[in-house]
PDB file of C-alpha atoms in Angstrom:
ATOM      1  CA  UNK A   1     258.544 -77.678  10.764  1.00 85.00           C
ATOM      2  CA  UNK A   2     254.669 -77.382  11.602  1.00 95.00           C
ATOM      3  CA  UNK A   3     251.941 -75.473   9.843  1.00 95.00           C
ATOM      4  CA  UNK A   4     251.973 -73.106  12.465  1.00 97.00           C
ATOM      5  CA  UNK A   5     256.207 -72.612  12.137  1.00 97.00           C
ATOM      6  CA  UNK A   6     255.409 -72.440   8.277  1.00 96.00           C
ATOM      7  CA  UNK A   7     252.805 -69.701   8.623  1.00 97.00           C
ATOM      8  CA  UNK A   8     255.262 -67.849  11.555  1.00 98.00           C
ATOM      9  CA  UNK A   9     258.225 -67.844   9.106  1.00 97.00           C
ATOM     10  CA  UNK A  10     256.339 -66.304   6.200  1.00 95.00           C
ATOM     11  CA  UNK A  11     254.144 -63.841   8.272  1.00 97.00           C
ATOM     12  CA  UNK A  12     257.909 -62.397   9.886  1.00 97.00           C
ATOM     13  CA  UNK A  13     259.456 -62.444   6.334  1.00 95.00           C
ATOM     14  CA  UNK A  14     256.818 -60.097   5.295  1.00 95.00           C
ATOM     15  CA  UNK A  15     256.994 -58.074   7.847  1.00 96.00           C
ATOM     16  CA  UNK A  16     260.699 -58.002   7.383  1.00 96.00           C
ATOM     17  CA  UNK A  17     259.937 -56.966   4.078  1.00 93.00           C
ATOM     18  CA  UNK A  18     258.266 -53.958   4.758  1.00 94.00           C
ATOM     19  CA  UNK A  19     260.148 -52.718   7.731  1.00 94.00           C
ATOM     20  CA  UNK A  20     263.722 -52.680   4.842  1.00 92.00           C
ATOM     21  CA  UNK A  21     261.130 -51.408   2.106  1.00 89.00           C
ATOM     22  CA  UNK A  22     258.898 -48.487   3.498  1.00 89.00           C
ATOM     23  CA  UNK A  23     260.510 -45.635   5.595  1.00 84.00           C
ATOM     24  CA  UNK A  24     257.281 -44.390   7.365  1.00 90.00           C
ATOM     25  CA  UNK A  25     255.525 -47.773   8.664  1.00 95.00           C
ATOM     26  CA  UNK A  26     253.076 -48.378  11.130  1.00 96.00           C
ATOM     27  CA  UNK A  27     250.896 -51.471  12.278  1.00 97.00           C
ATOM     28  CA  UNK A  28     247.107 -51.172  12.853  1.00 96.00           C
ATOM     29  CA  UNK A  29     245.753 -52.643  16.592  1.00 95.00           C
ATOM     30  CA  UNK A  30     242.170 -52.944  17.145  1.00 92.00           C
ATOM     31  CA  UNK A  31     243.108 -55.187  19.774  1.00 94.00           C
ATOM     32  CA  UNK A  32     241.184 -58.579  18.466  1.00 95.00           C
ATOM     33  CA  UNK A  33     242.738 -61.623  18.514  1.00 96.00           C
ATOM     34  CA  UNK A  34     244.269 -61.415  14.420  1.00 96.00           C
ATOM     35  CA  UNK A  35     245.909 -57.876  15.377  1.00 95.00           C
ATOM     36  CA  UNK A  36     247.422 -59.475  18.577  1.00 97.00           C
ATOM     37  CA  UNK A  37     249.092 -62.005  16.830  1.00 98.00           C
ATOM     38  CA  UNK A  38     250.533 -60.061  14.300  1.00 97.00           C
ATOM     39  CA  UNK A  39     251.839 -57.966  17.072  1.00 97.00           C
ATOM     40  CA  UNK A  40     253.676 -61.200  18.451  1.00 97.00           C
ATOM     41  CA  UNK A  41     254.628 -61.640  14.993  1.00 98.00           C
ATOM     42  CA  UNK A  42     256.089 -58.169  15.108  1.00 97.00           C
ATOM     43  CA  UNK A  43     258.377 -59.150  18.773  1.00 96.00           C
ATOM     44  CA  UNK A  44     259.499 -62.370  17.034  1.00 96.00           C
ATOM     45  CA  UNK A  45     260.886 -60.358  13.584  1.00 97.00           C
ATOM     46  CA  UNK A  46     262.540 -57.833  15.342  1.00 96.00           C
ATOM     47  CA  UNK A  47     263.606 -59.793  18.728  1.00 94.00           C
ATOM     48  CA  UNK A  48     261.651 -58.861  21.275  1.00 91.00           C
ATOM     49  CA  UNK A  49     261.161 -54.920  19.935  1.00 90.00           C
ATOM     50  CA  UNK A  50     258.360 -53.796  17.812  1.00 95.00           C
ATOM     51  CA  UNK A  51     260.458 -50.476  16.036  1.00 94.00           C
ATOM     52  CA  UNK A  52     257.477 -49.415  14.218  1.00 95.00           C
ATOM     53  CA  UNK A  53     254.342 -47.190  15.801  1.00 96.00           C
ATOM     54  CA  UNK A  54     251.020 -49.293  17.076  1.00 97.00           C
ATOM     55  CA  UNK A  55     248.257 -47.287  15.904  1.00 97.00           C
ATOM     56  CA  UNK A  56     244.750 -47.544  16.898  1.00 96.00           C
ATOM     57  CA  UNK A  57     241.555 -45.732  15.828  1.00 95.00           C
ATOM     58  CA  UNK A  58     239.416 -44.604  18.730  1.00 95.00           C
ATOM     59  CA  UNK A  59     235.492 -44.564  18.105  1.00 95.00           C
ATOM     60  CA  UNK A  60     234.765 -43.667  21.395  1.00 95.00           C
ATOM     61  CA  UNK A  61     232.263 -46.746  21.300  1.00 94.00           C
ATOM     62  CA  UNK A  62     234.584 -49.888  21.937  1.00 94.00           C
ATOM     63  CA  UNK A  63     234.049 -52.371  24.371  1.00 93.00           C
ATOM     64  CA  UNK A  64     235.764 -50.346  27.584  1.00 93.00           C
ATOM     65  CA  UNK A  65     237.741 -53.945  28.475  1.00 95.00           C
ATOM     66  CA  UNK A  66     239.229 -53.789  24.678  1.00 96.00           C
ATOM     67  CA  UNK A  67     240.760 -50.035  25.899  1.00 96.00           C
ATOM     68  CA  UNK A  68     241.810 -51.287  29.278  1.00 96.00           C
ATOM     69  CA  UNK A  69     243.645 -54.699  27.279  1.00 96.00           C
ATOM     70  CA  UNK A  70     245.415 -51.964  24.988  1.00 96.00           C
ATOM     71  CA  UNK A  71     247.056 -49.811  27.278  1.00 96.00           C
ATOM     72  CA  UNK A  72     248.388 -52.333  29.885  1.00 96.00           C
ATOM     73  CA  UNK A  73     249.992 -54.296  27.180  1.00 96.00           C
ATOM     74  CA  UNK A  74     251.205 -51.466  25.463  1.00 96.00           C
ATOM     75  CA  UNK A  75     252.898 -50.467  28.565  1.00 96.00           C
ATOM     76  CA  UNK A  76     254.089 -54.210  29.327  1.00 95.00           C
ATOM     77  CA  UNK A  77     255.789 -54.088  25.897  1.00 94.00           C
ATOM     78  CA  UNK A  78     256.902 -51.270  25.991  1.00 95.00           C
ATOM     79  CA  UNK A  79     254.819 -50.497  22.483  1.00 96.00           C
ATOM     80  CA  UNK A  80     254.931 -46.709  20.686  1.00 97.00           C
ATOM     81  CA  UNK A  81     251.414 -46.432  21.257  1.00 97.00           C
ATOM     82  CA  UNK A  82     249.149 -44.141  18.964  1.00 97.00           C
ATOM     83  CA  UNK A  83     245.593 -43.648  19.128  1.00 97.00           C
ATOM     84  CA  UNK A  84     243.229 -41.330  16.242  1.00 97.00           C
ATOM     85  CA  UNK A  85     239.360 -40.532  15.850  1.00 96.00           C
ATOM     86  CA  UNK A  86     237.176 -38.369  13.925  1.00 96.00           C
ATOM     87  CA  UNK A  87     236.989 -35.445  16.922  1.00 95.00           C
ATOM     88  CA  UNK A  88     234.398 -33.885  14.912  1.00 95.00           C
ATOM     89  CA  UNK A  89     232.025 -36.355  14.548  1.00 95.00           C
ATOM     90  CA  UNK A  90     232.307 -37.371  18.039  1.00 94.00           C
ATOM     91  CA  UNK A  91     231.097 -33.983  18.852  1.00 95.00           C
ATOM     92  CA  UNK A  92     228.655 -33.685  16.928  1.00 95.00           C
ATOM     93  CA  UNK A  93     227.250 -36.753  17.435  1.00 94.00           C
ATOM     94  CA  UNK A  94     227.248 -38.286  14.257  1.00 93.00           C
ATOM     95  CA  UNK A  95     227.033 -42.019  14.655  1.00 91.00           C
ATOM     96  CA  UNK A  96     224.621 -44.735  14.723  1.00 90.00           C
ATOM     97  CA  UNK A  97     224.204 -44.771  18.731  1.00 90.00           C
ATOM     98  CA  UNK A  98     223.449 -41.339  18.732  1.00 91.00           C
ATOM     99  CA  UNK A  99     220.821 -42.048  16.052  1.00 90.00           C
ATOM    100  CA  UNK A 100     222.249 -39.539  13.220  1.00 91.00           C
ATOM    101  CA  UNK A 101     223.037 -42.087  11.063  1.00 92.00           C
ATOM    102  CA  UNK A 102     222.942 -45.587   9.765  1.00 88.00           C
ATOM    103  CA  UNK A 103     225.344 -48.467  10.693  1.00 89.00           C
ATOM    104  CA  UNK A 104     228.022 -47.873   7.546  1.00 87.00           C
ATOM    105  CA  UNK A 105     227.502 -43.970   7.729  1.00 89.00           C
ATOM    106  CA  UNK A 106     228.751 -44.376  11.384  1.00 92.00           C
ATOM    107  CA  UNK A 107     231.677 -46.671  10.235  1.00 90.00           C
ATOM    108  CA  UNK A 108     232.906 -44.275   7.669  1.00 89.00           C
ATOM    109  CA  UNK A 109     233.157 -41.449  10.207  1.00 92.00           C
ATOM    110  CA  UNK A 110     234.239 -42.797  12.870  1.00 93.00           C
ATOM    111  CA  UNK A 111     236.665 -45.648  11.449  1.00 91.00           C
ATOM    112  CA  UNK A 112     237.010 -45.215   7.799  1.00 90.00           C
ATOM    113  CA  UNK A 113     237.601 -41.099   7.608  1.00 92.00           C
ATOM    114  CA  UNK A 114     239.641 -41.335  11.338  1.00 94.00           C
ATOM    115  CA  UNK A 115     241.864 -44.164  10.096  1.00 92.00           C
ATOM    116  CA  UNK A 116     243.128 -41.699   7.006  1.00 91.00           C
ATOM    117  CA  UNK A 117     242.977 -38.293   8.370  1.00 93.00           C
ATOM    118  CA  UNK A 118     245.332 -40.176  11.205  1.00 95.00           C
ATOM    119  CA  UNK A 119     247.508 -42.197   8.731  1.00 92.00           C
ATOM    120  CA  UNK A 120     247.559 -39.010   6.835  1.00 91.00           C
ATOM    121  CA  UNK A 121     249.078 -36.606  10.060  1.00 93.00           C
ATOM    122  CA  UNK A 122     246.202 -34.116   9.135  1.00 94.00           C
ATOM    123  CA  UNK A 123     244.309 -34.911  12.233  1.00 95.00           C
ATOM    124  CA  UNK A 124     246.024 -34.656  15.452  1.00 95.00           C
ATOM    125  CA  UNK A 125     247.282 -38.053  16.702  1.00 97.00           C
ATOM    126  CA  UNK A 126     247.760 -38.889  20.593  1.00 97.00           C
ATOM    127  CA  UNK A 127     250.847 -40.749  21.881  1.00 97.00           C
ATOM    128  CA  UNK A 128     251.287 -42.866  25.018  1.00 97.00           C
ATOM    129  CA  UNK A 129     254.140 -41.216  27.304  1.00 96.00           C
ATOM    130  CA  UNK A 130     254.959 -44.536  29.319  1.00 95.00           C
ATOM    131  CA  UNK A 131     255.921 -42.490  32.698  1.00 93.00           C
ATOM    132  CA  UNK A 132     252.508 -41.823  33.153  1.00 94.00           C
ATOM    133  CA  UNK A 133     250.767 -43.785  30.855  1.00 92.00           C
ATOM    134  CA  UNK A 134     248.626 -40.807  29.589  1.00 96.00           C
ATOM    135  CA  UNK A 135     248.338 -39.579  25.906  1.00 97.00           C
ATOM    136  CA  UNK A 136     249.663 -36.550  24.808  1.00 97.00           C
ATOM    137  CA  UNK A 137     249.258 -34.679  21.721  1.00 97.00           C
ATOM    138  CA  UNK A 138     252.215 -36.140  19.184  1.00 95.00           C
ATOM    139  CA  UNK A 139     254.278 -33.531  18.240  1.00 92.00           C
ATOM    140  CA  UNK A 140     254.915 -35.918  14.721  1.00 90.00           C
ATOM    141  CA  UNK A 141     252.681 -35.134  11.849  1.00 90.00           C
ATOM    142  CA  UNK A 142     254.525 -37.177   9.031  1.00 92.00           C
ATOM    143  CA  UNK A 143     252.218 -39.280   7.253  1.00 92.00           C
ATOM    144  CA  UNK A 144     252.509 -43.226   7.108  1.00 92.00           C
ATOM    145  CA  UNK A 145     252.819 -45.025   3.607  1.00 87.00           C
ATOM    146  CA  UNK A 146     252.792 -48.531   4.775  1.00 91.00           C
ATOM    147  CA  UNK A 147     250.399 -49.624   6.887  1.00 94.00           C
ATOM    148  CA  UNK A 148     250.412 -53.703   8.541  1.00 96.00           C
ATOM    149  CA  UNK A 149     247.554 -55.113   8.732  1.00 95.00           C
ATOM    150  CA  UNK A 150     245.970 -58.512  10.733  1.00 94.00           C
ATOM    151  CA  UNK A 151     243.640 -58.930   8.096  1.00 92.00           C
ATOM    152  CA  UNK A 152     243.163 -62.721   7.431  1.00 94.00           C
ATOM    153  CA  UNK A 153     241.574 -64.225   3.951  1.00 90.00           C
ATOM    154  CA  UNK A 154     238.919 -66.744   5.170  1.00 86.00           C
ATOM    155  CA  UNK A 155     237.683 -63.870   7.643  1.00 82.00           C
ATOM    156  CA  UNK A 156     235.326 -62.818   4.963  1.00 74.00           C
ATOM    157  CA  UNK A 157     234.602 -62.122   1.084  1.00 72.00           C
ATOM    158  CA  UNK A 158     236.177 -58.736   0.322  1.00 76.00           C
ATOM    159  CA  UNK A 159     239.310 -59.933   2.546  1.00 78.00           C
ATOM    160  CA  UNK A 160     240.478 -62.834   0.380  1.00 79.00           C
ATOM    161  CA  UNK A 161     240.757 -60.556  -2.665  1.00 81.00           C
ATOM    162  CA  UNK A 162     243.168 -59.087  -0.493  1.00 83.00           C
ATOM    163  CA  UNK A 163     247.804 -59.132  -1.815  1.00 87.00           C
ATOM    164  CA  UNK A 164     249.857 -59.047   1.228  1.00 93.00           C
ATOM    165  CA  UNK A 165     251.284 -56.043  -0.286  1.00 93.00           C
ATOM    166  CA  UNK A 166     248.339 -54.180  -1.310  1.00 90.00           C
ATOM    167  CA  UNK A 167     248.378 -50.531  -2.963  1.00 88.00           C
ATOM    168  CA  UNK A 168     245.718 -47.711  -2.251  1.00 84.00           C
ATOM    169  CA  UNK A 169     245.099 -44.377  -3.766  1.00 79.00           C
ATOM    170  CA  UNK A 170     245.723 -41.117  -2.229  1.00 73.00           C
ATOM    171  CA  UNK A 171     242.399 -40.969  -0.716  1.00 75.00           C
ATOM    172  CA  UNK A 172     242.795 -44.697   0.488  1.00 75.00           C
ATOM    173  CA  UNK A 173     240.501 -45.934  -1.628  1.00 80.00           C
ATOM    174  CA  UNK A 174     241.097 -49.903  -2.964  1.00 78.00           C
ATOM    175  CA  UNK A 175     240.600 -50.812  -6.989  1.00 80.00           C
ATOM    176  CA  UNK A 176     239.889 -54.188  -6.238  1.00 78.00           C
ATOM    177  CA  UNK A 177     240.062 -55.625 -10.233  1.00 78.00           C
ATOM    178  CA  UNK A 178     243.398 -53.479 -10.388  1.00 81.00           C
ATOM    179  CA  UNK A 179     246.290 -55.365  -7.967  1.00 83.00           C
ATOM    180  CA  UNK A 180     250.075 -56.293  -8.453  1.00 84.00           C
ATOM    181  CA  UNK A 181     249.807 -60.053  -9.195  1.00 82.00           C
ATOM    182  CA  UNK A 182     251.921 -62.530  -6.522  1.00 85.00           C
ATOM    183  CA  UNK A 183     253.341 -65.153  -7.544  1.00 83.00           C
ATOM    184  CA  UNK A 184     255.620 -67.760  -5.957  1.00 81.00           C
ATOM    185  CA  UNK A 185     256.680 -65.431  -2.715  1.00 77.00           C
ATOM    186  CA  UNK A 186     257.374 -62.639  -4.969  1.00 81.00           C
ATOM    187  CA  UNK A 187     255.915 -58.850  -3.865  1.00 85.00           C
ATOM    188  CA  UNK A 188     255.797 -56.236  -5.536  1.00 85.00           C
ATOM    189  CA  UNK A 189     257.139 -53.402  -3.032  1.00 85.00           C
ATOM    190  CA  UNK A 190     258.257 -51.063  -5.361  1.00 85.00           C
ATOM    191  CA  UNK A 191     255.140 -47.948  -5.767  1.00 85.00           C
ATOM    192  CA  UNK A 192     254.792 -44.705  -7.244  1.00 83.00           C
ATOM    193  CA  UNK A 193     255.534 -41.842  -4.033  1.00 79.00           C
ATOM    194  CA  UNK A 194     252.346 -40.746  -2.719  1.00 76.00           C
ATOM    195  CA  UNK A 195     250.821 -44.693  -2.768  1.00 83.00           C
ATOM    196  CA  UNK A 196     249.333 -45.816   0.320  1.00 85.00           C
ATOM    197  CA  UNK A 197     250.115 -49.451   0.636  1.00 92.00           C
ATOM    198  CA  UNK A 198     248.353 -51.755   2.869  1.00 93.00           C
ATOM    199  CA  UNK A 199     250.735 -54.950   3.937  1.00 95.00           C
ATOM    200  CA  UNK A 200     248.774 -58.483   5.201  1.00 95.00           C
ATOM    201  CA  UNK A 201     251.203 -60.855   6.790  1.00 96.00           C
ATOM    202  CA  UNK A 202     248.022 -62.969   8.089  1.00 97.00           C
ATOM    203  CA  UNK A 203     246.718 -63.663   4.528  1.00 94.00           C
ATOM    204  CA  UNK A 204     247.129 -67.270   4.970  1.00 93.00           C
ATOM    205  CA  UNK A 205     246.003 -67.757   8.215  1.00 97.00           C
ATOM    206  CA  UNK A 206     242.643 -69.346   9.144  1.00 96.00           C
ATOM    207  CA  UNK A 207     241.098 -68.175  12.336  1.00 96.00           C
ATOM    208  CA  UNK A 208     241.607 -72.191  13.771  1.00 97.00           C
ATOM    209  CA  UNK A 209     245.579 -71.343  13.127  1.00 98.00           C
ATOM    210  CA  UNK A 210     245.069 -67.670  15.485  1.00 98.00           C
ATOM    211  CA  UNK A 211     243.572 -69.613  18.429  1.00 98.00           C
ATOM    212  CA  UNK A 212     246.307 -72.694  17.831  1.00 98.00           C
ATOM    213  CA  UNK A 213     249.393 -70.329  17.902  1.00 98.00           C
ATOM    214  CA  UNK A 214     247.678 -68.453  20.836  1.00 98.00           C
ATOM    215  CA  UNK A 215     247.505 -71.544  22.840  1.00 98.00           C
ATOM    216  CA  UNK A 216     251.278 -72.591  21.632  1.00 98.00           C
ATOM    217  CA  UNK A 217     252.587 -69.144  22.529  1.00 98.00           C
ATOM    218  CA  UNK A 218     250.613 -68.161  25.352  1.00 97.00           C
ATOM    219  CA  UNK A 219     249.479 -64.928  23.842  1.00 97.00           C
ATOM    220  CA  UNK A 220     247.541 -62.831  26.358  1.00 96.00           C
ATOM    221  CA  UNK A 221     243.838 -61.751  24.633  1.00 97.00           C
ATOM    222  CA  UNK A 222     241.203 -59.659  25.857  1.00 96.00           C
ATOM    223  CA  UNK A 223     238.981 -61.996  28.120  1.00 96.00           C
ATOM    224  CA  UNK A 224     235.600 -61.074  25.952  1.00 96.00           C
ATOM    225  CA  UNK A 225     236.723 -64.090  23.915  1.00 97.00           C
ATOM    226  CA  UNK A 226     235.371 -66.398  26.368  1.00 97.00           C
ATOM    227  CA  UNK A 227     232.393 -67.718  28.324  1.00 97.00           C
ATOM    228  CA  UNK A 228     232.368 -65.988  31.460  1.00 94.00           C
ATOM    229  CA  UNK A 229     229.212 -67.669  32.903  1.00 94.00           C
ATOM    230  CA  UNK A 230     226.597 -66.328  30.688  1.00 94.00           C
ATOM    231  CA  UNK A 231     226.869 -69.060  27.956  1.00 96.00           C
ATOM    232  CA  UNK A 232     227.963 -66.494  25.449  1.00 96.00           C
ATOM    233  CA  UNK A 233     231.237 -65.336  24.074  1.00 96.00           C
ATOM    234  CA  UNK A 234     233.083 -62.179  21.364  1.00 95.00           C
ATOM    235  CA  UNK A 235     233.927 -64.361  17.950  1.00 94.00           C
ATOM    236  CA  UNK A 236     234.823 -61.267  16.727  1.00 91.00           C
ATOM    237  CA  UNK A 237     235.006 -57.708  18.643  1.00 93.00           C
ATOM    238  CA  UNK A 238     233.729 -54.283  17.540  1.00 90.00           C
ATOM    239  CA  UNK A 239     232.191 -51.348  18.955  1.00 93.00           C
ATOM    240  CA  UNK A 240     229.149 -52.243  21.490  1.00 92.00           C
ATOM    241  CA  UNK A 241     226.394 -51.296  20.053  1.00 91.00           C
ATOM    242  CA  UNK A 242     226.980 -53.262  16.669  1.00 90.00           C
ATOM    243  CA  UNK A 243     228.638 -55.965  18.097  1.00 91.00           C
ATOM    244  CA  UNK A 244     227.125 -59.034  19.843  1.00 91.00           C
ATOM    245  CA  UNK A 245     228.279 -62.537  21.397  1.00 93.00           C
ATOM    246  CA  UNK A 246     227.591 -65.568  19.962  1.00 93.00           C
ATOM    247  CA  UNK A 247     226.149 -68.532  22.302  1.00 94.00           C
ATOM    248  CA  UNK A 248     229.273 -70.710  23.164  1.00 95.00           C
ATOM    249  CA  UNK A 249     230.549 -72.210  26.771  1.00 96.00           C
ATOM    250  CA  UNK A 250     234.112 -72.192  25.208  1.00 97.00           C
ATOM    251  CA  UNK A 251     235.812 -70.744  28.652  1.00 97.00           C
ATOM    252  CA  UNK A 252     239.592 -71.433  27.198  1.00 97.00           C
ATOM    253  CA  UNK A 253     241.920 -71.435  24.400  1.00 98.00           C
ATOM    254  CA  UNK A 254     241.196 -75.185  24.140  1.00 98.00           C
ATOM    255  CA  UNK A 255     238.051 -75.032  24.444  1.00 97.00           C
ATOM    256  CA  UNK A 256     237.852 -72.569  21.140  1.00 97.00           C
ATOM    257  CA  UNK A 257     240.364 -74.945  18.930  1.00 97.00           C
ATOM    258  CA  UNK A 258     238.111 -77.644  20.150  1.00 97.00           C
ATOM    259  CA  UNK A 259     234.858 -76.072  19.275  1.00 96.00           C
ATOM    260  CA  UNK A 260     236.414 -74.825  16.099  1.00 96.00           C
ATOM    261  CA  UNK A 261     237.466 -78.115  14.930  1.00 96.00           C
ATOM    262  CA  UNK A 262     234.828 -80.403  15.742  1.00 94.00           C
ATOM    263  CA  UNK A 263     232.394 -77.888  13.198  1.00 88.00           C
ATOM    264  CA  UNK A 264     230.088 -76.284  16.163  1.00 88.00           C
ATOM    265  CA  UNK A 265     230.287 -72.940  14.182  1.00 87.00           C
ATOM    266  CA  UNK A 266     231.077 -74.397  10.715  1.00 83.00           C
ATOM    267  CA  UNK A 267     228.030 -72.825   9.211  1.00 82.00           C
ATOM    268  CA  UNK A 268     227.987 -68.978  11.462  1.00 82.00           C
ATOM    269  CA  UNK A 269     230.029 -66.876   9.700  1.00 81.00           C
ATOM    270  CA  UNK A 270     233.114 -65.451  12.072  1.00 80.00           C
ATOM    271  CA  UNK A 271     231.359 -62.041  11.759  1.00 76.00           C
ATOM    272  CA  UNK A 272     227.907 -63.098  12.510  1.00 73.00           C
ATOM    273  CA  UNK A 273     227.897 -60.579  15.649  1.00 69.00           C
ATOM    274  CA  UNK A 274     229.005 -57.322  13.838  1.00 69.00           C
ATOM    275  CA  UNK A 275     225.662 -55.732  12.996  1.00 69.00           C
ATOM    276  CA  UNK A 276     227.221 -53.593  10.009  1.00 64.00           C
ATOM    277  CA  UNK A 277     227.923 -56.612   7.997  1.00 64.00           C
ATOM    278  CA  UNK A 278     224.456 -56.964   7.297  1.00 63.00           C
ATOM    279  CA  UNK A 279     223.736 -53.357   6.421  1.00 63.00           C
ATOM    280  CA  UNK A 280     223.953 -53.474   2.542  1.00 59.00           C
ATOM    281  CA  UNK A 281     224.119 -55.922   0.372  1.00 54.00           C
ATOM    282  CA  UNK A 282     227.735 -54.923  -0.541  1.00 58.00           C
ATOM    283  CA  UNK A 283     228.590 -55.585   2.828  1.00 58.00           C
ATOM    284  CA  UNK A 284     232.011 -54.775   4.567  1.00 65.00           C
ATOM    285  CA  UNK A 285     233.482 -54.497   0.794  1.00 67.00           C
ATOM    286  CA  UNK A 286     231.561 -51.563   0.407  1.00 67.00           C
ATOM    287  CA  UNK A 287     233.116 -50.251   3.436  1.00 68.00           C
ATOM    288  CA  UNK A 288     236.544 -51.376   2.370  1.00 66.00           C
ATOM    289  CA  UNK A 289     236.954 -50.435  -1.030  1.00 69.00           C
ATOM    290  CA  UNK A 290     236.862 -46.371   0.361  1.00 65.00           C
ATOM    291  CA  UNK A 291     239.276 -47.232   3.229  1.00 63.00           C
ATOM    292  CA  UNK A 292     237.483 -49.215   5.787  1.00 67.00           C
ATOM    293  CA  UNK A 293     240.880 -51.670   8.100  1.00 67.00           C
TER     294      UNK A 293
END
């Protein structure tokens, strides 16, 4: 057994683990390359079926290629597709490309606030109906507990504080100094009704180990990842106008595990490009301690 068969068998025993432990489950998408693995992750545990919802939040601001990658696989896999925003503040314009608001304000409304009025079921939530491959309204308003997430520990600070099963208030928010301790492959699954739990069966993984097990499984990913031409490539992917490539003639897989391991980017941090890391000093904790994916 391999590093990358070690990491497999504990990422699909934790997801096992939540699937027997938490009656109303879902998995976060945002359709980057740590989401899409855990998604293969979720195929291999359950043989070729994912029996859980896919949920993603919409900003209205994503890279229109990211969109276009979601729904054709979702229909190739036959996936329970879900899809939530903040309605209101899409209206009203209140977002940083609009200019209404600052980088992390924007964030909060459109990803933080959508993310748990959607978990939640007190915004309306939009399901894909795979004859037509339209949304409609979901008639379901039941609120999700557990929540999987592709969140990875070296992806940044706040994440490798992170438990792979990781409880949240009622308002989502995360007490960083105050988490069940995990020791020796033992989880604490066991929470007081009403807890929102997050669950992180990448914790381990290192973003060299996402582009190896892409190349060894020949998972499809949205084509931003690579040079196209322009000498540029998406390290990480966002919404447009806080997102940016990085300079890079990596045009494959290979080419990303190679420039990975011979240290071309061993000093850029993997979310150079996302403009709203460098809002506060805080950073993307600040964001994720009040319910920020």
């Amino acid at each position: 057994m391999n590093h990358l068969d070690k990491l497999e068998a504990q990422s699909v025993y934790i997801l096992r683990e939540a699937y027997r432990d938490f009656r109303q489950l879902c998995m976060l998408w945002s359709i980057g390359k740590d989401s899409t693995v855990l998604l293969w992750l979720a195929r291999k545990a359950f043989f070729g079926h994912v029996p859980l919802p896919l949920v993603h939040i919409d900003t209205h601001f994503k890279i229109p290629e990211m969109i276009q990658y979601r729904d054709r696989m979702a229909m190739e896999f036959e996936l329970n597709m879900i899809y939530g925003e903040n309605t209101d503040a899409v209206e009203r314009k209140l977002s940083f490309p609009d200019g209404n608001t600052d980088r992390i304000t924007c964030c909060r409304n459109l990803k933080s606030e959508a993310l748990k009025r959607t978990l939640s079921g007190e915004w309306p939530r939009w399901r894909m109906e795979h004859p037509t491959g339209r949304y409609v309204l979901d008639e379901s308003r039941e609120p999700y507990t557990g929540v999987i997430v592709g969140v990875r520990a070296d992806e940044e600070g706040s994440r490798s504080k992170e438990r792979y099963f990781s409880p949240r208030d009622t308002e989502n928010c995360w007490e960083v100094g105050d988490q069940p301790p995990e020791f020796w492959n033992h989880f604490k699954t066991d929470f007081a009704p009403g807890t929102h739990v997050r669950i992180h069966p990448l914790l381990d993984w290192t973003e060299l180990n996402i582009w190896e097990y892409i190349e060894r499984e020949e998972i499809p990913v949205v084509p931003l990842y690579f040079n196209r031409g322009q000498g540029t490539r998406y390290r990480s992917l966002g919404c447009w106008p806080c997102t940016t490539p990085i300079a890079s003639e990596s045009e494959t897989v290979a080419d990303i595990i190679s420039e990975l391991c011979e240290g071309r980017l061993a000093n850029i941090a993997e979310r150079s490009g996302r403009a709203q890391d460098r809002e506060d000093a805080g950073g993307l904790e600040t964001l994720r301690r009040v319910g920020y994916m």
